PDB file of C-alpha atoms in Angstrom:
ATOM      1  CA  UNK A  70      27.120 -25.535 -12.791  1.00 46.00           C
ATOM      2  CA  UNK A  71      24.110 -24.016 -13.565  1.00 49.00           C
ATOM      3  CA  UNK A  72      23.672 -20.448 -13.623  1.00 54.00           C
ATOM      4  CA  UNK A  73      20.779 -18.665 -12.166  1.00 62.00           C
ATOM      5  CA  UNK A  74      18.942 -16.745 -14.753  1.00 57.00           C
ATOM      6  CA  UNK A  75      17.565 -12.993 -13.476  1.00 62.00           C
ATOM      7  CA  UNK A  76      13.299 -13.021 -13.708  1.00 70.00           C
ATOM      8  CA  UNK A  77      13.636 -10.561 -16.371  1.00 67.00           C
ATOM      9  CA  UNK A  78      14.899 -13.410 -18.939  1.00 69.00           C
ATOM     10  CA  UNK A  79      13.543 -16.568 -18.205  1.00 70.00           C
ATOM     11  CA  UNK A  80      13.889 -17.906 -21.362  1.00 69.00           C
ATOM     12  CA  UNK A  81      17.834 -17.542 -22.123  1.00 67.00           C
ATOM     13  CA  UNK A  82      19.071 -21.024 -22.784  1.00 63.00           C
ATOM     14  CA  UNK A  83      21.923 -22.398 -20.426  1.00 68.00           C
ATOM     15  CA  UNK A  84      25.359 -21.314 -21.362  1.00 71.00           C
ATOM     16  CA  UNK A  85      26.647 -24.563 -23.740  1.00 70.00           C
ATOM     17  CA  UNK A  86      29.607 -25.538 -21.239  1.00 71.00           C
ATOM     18  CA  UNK A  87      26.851 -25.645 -18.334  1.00 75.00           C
ATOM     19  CA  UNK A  88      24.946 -28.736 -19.874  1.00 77.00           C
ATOM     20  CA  UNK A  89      28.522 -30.536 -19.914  1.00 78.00           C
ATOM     21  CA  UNK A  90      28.661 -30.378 -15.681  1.00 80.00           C
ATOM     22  CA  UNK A  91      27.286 -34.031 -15.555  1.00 85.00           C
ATOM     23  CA  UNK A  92      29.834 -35.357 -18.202  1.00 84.00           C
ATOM     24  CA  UNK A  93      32.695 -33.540 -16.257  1.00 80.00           C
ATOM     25  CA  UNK A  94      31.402 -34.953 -13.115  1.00 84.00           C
ATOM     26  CA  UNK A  95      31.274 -38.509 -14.690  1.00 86.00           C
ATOM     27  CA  UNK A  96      35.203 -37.640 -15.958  1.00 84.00           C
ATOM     28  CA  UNK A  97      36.409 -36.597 -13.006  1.00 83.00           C
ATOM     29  CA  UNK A  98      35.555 -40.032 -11.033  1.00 89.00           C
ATOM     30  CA  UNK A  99      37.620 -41.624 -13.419  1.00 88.00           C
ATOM     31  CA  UNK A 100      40.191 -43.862 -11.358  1.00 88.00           C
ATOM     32  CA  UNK A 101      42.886 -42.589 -14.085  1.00 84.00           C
ATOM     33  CA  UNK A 102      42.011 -38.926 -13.936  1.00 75.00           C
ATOM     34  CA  UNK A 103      41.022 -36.793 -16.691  1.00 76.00           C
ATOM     35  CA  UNK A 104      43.100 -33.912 -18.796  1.00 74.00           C
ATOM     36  CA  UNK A 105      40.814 -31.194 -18.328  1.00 73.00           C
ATOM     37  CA  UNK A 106      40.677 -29.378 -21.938  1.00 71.00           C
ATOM     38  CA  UNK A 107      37.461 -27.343 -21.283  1.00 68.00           C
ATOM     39  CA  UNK A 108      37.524 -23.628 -21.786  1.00 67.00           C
ATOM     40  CA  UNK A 109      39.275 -20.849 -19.636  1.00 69.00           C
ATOM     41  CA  UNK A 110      41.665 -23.626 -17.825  1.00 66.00           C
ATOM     42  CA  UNK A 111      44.881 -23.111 -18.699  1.00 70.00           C
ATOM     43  CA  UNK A 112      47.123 -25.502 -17.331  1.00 71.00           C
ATOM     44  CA  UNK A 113      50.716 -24.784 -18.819  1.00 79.00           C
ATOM     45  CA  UNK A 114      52.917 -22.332 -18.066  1.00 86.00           C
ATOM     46  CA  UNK A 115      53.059 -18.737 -19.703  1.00 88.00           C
ATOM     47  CA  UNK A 116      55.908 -18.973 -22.360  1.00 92.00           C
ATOM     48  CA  UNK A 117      58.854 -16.827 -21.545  1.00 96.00           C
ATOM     49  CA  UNK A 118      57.829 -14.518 -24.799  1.00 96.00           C
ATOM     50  CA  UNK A 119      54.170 -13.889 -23.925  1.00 92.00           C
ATOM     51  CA  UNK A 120      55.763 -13.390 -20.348  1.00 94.00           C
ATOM     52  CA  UNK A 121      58.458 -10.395 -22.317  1.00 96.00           C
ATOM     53  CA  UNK A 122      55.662  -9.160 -24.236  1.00 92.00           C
ATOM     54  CA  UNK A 123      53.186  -8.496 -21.158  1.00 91.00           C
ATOM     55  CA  UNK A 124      55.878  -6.807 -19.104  1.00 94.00           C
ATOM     56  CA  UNK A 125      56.955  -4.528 -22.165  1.00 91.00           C
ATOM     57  CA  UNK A 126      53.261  -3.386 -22.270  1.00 87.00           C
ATOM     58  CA  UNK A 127      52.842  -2.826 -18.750  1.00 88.00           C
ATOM     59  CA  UNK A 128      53.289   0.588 -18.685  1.00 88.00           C
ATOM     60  CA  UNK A 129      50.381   1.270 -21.672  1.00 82.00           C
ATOM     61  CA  UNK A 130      47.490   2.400 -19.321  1.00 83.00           C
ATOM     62  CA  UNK A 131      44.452   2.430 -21.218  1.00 82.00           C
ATOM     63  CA  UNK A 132      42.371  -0.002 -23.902  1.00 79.00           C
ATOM     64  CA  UNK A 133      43.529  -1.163 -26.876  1.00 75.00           C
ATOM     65  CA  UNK A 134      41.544   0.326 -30.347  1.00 77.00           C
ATOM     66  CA  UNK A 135      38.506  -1.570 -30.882  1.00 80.00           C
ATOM     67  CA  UNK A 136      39.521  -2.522 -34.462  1.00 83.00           C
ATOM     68  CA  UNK A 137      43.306  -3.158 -32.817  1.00 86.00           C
ATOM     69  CA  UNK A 138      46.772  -2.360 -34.315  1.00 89.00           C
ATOM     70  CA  UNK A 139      47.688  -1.793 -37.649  1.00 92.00           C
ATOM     71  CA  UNK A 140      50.811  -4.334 -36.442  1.00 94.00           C
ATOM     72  CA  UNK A 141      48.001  -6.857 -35.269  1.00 93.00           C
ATOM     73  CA  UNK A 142      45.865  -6.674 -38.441  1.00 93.00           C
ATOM     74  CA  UNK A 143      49.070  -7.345 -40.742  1.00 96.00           C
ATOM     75  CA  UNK A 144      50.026  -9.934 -38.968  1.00 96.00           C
ATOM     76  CA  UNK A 145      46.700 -11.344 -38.999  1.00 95.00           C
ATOM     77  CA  UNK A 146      46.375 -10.447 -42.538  1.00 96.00           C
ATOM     78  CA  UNK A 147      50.041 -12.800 -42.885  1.00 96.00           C
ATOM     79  CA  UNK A 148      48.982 -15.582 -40.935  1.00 96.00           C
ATOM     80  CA  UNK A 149      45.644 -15.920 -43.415  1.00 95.00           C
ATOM     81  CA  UNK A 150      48.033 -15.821 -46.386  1.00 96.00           C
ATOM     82  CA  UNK A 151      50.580 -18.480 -44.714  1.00 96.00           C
ATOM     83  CA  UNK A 152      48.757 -20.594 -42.974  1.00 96.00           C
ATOM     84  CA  UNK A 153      45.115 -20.494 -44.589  1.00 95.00           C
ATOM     85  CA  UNK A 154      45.918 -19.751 -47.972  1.00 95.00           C
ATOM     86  CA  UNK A 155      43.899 -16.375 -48.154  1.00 94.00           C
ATOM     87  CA  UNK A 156      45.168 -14.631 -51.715  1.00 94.00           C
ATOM     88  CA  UNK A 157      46.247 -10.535 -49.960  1.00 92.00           C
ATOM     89  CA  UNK A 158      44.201 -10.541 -47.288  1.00 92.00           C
ATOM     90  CA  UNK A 159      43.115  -6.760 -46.627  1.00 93.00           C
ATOM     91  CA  UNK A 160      44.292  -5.922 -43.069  1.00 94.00           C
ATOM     92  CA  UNK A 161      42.047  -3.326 -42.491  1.00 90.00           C
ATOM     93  CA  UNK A 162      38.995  -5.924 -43.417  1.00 89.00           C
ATOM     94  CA  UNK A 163      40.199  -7.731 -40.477  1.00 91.00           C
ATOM     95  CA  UNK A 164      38.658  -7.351 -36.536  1.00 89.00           C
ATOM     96  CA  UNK A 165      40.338  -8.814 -33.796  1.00 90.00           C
ATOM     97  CA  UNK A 166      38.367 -10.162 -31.329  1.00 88.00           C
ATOM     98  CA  UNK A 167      38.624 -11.826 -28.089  1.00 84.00           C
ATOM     99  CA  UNK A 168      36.359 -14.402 -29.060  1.00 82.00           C
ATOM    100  CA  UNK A 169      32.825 -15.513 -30.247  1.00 85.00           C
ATOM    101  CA  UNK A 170      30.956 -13.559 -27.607  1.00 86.00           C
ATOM    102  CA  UNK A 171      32.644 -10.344 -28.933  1.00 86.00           C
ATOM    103  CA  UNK A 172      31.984 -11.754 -32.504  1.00 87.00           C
ATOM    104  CA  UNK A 173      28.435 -12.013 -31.952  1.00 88.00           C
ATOM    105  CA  UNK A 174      27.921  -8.645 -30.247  1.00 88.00           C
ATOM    106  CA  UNK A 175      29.381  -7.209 -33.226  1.00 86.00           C
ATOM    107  CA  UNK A 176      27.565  -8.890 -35.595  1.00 87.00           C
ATOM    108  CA  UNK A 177      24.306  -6.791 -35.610  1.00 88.00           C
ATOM    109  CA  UNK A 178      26.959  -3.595 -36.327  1.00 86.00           C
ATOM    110  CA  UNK A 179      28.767  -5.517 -38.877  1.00 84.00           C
ATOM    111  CA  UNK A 180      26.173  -6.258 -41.156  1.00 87.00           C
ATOM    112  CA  UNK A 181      24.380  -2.511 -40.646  1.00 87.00           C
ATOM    113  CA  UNK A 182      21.744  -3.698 -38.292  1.00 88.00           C
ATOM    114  CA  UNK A 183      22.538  -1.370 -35.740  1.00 68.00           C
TER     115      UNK A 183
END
């Protein structure tokens, strides 16, 4: 699925997952059936702890802080150490984000660009 671009941007490149349509298309006919793994299609169910976890923060109206908890960071900061290896990861050099299109928006700030 193809978006349409608006005039003002003709030359934006397609969004990446658009040019796989045809290859979906072509998995899809499979007589088997296909596993779809492609982004934002979540097929499990929500553990029971990410289930607690949302309810618990129901009642916190509002956005999170752009840079995120100082709970979040350490625990970010402890995974890196654990799992990665990191040697004391500085929390507070860490930024959550929700994902590469965040990342990239940021980037410009991040390296004093603007």
């Amino acid at each position: 699925m193809t978006s349409s671009r608006p005039p003002a941007f003709p030359d934006l490149p397609d969004f990446p997952w658009d040019l796989l349509a045809p290859f979906a298309d072509r998995a899809r006919a499979h007589p088997d059936g296909i596993v779809d793994l492609s982004v934002g299609t979540p097929v499990d169910p929500v553990p029971d702890v990410v289930q607690a976890a949302l309810a618990a923060a129901a009642n916190a109206p509002g956005y999170p802080a752009t840079h995120g908890t100082s709970a979040l960071r350490e625990a970010a900061a402890g995974w890196m150490a654990r799992r990665l290896g990191v040697v004391s990861p500085d929390p507070a050099a860490i930024l959550p984000l929700i994902g590469a299109k965040e990342f990239i928006a940021w980037l410009p700030t991040l390296l004093g660009l603007g």
